[in-house]
Short mmCIF file of N, CA and C in Angstrom, two decimals:
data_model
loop_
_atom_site.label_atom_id
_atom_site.label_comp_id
_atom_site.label_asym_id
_atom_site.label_seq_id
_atom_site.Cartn_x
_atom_site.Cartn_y
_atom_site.Cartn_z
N UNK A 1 0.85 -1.18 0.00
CA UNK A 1 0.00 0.00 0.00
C UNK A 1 0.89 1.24 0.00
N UNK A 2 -0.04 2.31 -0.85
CA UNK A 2 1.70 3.34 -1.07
C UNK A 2 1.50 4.47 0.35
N UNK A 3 2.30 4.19 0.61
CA UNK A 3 2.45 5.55 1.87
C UNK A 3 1.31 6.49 2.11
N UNK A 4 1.03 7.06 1.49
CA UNK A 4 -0.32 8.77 1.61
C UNK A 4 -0.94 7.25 1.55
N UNK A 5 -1.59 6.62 1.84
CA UNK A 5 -2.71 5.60 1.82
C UNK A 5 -3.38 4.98 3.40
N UNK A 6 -1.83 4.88 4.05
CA UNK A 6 -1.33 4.09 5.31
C UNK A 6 -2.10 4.94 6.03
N UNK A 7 -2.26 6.33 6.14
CA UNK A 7 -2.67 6.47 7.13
C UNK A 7 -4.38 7.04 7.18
N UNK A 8 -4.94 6.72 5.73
CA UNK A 8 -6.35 7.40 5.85
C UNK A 8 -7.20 5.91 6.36
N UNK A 9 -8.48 6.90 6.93
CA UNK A 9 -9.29 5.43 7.99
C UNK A 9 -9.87 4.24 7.32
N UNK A 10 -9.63 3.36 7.68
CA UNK A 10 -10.20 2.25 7.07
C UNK A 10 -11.51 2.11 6.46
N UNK A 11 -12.70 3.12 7.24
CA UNK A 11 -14.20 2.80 6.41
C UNK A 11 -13.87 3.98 4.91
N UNK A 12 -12.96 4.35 4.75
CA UNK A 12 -12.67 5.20 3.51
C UNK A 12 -11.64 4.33 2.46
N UNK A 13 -11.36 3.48 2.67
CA UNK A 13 -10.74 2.77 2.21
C UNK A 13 -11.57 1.35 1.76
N UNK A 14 -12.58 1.01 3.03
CA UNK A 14 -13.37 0.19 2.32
C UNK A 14 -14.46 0.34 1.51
N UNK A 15 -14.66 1.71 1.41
CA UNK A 15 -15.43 2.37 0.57
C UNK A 15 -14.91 2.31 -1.09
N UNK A 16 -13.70 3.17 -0.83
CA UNK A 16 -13.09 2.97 -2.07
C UNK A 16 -13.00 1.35 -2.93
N UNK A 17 -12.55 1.00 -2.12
CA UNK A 17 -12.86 -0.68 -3.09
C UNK A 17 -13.84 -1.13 -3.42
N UNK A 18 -15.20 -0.79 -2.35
CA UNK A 18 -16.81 -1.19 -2.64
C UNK A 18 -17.01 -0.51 -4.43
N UNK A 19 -16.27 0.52 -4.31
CA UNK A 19 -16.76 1.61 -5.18
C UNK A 19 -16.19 1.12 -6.86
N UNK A 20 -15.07 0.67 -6.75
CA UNK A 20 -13.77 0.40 -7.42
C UNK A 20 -14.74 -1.12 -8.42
N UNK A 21 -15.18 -1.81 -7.19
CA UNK A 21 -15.88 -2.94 -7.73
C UNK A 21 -16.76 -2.62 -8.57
N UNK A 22 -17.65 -2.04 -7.80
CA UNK A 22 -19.30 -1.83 -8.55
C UNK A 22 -19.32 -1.03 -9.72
N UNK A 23 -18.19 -0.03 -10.14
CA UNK A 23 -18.05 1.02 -11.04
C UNK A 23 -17.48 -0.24 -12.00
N UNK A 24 -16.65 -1.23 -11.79
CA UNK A 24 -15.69 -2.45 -12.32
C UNK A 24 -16.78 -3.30 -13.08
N UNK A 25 -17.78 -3.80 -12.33
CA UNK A 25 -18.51 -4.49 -12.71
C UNK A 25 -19.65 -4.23 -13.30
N UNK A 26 -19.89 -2.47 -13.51
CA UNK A 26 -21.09 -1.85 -14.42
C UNK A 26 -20.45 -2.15 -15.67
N UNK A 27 -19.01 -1.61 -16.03
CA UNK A 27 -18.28 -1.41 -16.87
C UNK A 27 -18.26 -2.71 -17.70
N UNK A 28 -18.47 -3.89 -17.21
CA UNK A 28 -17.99 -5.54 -17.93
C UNK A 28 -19.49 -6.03 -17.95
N UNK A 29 -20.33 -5.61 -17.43
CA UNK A 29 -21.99 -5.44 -18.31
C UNK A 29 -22.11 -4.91 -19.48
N UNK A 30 -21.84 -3.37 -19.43
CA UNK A 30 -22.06 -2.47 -20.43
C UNK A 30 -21.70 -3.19 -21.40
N UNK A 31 -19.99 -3.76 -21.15
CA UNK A 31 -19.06 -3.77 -22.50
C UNK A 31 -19.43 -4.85 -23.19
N UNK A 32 -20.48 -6.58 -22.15
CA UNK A 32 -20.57 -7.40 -22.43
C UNK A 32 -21.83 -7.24 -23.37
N UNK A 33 -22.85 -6.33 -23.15
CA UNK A 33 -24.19 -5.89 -23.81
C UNK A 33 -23.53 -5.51 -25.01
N UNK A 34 -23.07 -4.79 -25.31
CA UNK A 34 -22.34 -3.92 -26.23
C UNK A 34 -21.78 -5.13 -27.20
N UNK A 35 -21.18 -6.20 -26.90
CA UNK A 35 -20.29 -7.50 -27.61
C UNK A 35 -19.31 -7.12 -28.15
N UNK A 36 -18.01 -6.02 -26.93
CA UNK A 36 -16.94 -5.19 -26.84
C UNK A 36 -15.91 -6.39 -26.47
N UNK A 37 -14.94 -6.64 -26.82
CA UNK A 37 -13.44 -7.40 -25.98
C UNK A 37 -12.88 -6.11 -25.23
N UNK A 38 -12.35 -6.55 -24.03
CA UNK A 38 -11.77 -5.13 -23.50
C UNK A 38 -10.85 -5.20 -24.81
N UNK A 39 -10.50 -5.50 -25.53
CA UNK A 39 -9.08 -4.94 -26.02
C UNK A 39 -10.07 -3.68 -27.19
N UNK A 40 -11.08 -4.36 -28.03
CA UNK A 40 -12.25 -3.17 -28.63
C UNK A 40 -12.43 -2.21 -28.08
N UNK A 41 -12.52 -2.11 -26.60
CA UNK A 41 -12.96 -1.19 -25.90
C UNK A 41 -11.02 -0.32 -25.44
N UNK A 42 -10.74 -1.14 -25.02
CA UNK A 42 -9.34 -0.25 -24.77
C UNK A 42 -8.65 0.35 -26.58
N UNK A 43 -9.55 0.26 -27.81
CA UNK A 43 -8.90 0.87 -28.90
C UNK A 43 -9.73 1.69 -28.54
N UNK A 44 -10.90 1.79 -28.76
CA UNK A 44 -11.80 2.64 -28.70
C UNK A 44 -11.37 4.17 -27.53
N UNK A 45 -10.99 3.80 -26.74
CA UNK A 45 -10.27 4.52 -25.53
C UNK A 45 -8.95 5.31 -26.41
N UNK A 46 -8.30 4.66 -27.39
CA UNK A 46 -7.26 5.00 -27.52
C UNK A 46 -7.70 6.55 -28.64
N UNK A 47 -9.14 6.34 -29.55
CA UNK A 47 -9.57 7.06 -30.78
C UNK A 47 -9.83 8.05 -29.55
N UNK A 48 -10.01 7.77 -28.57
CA UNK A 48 -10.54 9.41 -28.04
C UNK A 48 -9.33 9.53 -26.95
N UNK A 49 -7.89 9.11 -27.35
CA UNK A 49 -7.07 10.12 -26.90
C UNK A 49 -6.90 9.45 -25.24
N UNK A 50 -7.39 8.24 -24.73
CA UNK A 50 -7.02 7.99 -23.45
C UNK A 50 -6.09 6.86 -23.54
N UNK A 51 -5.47 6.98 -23.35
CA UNK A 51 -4.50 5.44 -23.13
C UNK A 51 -4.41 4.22 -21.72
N UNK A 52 -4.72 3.67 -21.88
CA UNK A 52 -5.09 2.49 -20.50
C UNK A 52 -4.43 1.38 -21.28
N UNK A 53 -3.49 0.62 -20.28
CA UNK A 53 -2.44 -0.56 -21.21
C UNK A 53 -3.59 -1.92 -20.50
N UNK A 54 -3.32 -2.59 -20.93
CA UNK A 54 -4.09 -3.78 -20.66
C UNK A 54 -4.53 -4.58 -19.60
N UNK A 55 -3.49 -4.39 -18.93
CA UNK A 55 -3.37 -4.81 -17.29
C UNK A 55 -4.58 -3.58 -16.35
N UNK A 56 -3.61 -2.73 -16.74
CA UNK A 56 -4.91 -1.31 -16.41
C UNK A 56 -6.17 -1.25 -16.52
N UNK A 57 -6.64 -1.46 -17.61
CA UNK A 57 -8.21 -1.67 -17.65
C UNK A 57 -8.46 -3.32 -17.03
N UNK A 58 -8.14 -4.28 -17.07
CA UNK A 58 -8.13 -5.47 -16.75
C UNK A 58 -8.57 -4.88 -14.43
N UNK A 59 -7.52 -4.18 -14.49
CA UNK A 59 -8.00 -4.29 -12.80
C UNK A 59 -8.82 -3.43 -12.72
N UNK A 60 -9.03 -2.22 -13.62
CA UNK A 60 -10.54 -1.57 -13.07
C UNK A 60 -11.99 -2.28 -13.43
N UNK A 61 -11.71 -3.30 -14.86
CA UNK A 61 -13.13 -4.27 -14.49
C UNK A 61 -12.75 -4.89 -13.21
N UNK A 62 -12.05 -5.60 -13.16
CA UNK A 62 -11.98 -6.41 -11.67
C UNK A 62 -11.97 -5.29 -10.47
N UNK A 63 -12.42 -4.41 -10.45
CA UNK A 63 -12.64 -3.85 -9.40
C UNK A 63 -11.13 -3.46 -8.32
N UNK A 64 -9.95 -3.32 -8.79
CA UNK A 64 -9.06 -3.43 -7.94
C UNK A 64 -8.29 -2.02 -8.01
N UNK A 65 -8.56 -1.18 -9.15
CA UNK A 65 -8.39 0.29 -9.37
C UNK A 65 -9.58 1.36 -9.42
N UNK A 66 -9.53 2.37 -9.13
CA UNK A 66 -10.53 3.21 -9.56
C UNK A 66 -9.99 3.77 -10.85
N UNK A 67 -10.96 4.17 -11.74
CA UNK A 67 -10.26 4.81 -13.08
C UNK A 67 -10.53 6.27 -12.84
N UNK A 68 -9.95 6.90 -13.74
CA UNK A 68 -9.70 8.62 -13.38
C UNK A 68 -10.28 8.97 -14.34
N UNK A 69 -10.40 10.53 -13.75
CA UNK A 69 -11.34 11.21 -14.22
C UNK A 69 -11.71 11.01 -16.00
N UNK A 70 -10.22 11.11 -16.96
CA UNK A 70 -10.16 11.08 -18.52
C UNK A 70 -11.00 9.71 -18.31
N UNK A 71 -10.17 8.72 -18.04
CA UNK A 71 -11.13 7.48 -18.29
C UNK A 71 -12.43 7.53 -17.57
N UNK A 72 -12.76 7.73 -17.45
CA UNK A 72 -14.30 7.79 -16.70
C UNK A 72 -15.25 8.82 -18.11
N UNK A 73 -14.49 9.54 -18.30
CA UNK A 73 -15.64 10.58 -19.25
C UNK A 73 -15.61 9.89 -21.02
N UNK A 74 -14.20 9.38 -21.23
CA UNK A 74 -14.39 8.13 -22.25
C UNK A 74 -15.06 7.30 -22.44
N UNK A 75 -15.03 6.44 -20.84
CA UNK A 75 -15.95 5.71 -20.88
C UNK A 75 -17.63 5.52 -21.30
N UNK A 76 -17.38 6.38 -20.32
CA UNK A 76 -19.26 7.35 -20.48
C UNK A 76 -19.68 7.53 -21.86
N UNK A 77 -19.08 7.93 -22.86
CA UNK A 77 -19.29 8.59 -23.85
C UNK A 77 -18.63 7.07 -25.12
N UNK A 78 -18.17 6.69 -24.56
CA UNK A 78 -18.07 4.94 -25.28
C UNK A 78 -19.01 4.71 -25.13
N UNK A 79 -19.58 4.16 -23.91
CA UNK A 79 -20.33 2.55 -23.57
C UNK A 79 -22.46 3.22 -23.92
N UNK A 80 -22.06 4.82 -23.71
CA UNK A 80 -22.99 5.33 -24.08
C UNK A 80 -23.96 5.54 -22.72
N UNK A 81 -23.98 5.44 -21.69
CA UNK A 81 -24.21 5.39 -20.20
C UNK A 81 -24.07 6.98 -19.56
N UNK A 82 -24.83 7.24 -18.53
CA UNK A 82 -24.60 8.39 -18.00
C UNK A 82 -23.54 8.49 -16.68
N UNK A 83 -23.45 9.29 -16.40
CA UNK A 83 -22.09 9.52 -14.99
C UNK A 83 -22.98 8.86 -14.11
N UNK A 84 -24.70 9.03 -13.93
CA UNK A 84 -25.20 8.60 -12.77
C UNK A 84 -25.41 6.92 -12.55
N UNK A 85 -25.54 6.23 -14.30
CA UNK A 85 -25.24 4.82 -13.56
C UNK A 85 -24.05 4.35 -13.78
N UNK A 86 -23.14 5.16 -14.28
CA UNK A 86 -22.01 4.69 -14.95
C UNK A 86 -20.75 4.61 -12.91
N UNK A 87 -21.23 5.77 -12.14
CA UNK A 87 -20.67 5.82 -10.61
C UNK A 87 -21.74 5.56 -9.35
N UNK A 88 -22.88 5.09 -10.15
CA UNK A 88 -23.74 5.16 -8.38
C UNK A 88 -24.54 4.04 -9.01
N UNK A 89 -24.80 3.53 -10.19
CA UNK A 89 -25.72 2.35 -10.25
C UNK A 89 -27.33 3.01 -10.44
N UNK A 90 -27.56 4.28 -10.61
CA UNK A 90 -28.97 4.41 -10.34
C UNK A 90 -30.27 3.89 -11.11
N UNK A 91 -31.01 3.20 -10.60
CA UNK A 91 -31.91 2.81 -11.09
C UNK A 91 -32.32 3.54 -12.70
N UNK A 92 -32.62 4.71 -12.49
CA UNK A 92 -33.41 5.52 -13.73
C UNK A 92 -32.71 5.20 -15.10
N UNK A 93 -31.26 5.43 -14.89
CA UNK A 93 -30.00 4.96 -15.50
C UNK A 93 -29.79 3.65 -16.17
N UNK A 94 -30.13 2.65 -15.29
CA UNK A 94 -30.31 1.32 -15.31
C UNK A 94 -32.03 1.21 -16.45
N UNK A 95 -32.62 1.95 -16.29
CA UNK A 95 -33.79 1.32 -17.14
C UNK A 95 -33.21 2.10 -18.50
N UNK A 96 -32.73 3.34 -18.79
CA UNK A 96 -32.31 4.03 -19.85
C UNK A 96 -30.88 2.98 -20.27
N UNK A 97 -30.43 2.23 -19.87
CA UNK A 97 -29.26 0.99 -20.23
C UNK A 97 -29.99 0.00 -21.41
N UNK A 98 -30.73 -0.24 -20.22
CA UNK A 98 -31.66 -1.35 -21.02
C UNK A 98 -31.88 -1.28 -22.63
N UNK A 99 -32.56 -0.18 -22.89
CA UNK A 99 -33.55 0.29 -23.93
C UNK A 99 -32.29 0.35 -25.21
N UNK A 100 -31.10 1.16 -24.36
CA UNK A 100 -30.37 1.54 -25.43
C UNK A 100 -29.30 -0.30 -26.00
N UNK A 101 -29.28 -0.56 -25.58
CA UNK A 101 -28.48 -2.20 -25.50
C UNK A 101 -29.12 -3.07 -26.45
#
């Protein structure tokens, strides 16, 4: 764990991974609806200028990174999803998924 990490409190930390997951595992729905290979999806990333190497996107589906801000608004604008189910799961989001898939 890198240093600036060690000392913030643990329910912020288990947050972050709750978060890391569920944002991980919207992402490998979307891409699976879609009938994306991450590697389709990591070119696709690349036409709009974000670069994520393979391993990289590999641990933010698996939930083990959070992705940043560039990747997050790529994403969004790839998979075709809004910020609200694309980071919180929200229902409304979730029925507007559906329709478009």
């Amino acid at each position: 764990m890198p240093k600036r990490m060690q000392d913030l409190p643990e329910e912020y930390l288990t947050h972050q991974r709750a978060l890391a997951r569920a944002i991980g595992e919207r992402l490998r729905l979307r891409r699976t609806i879609l009938d994306l290979t991450q590697e389709h999806l990591r070119a696709r990333l690349e036409l709009a200028h974000v670069y994520v190497s393979r391993t990289q996107y590999s641990r933010i589906e698996n939930g083990d990174t959070l992705p940043s801000a560039d990747q997050l608004i790529a994403l969004r604008m790839i998979l075709g999803v809004s910020f609200d189910w694309l980071l919180l799961g929200s229902e409304d989001s979730e029925k507007q998924l559906s329709k478009r898939g």
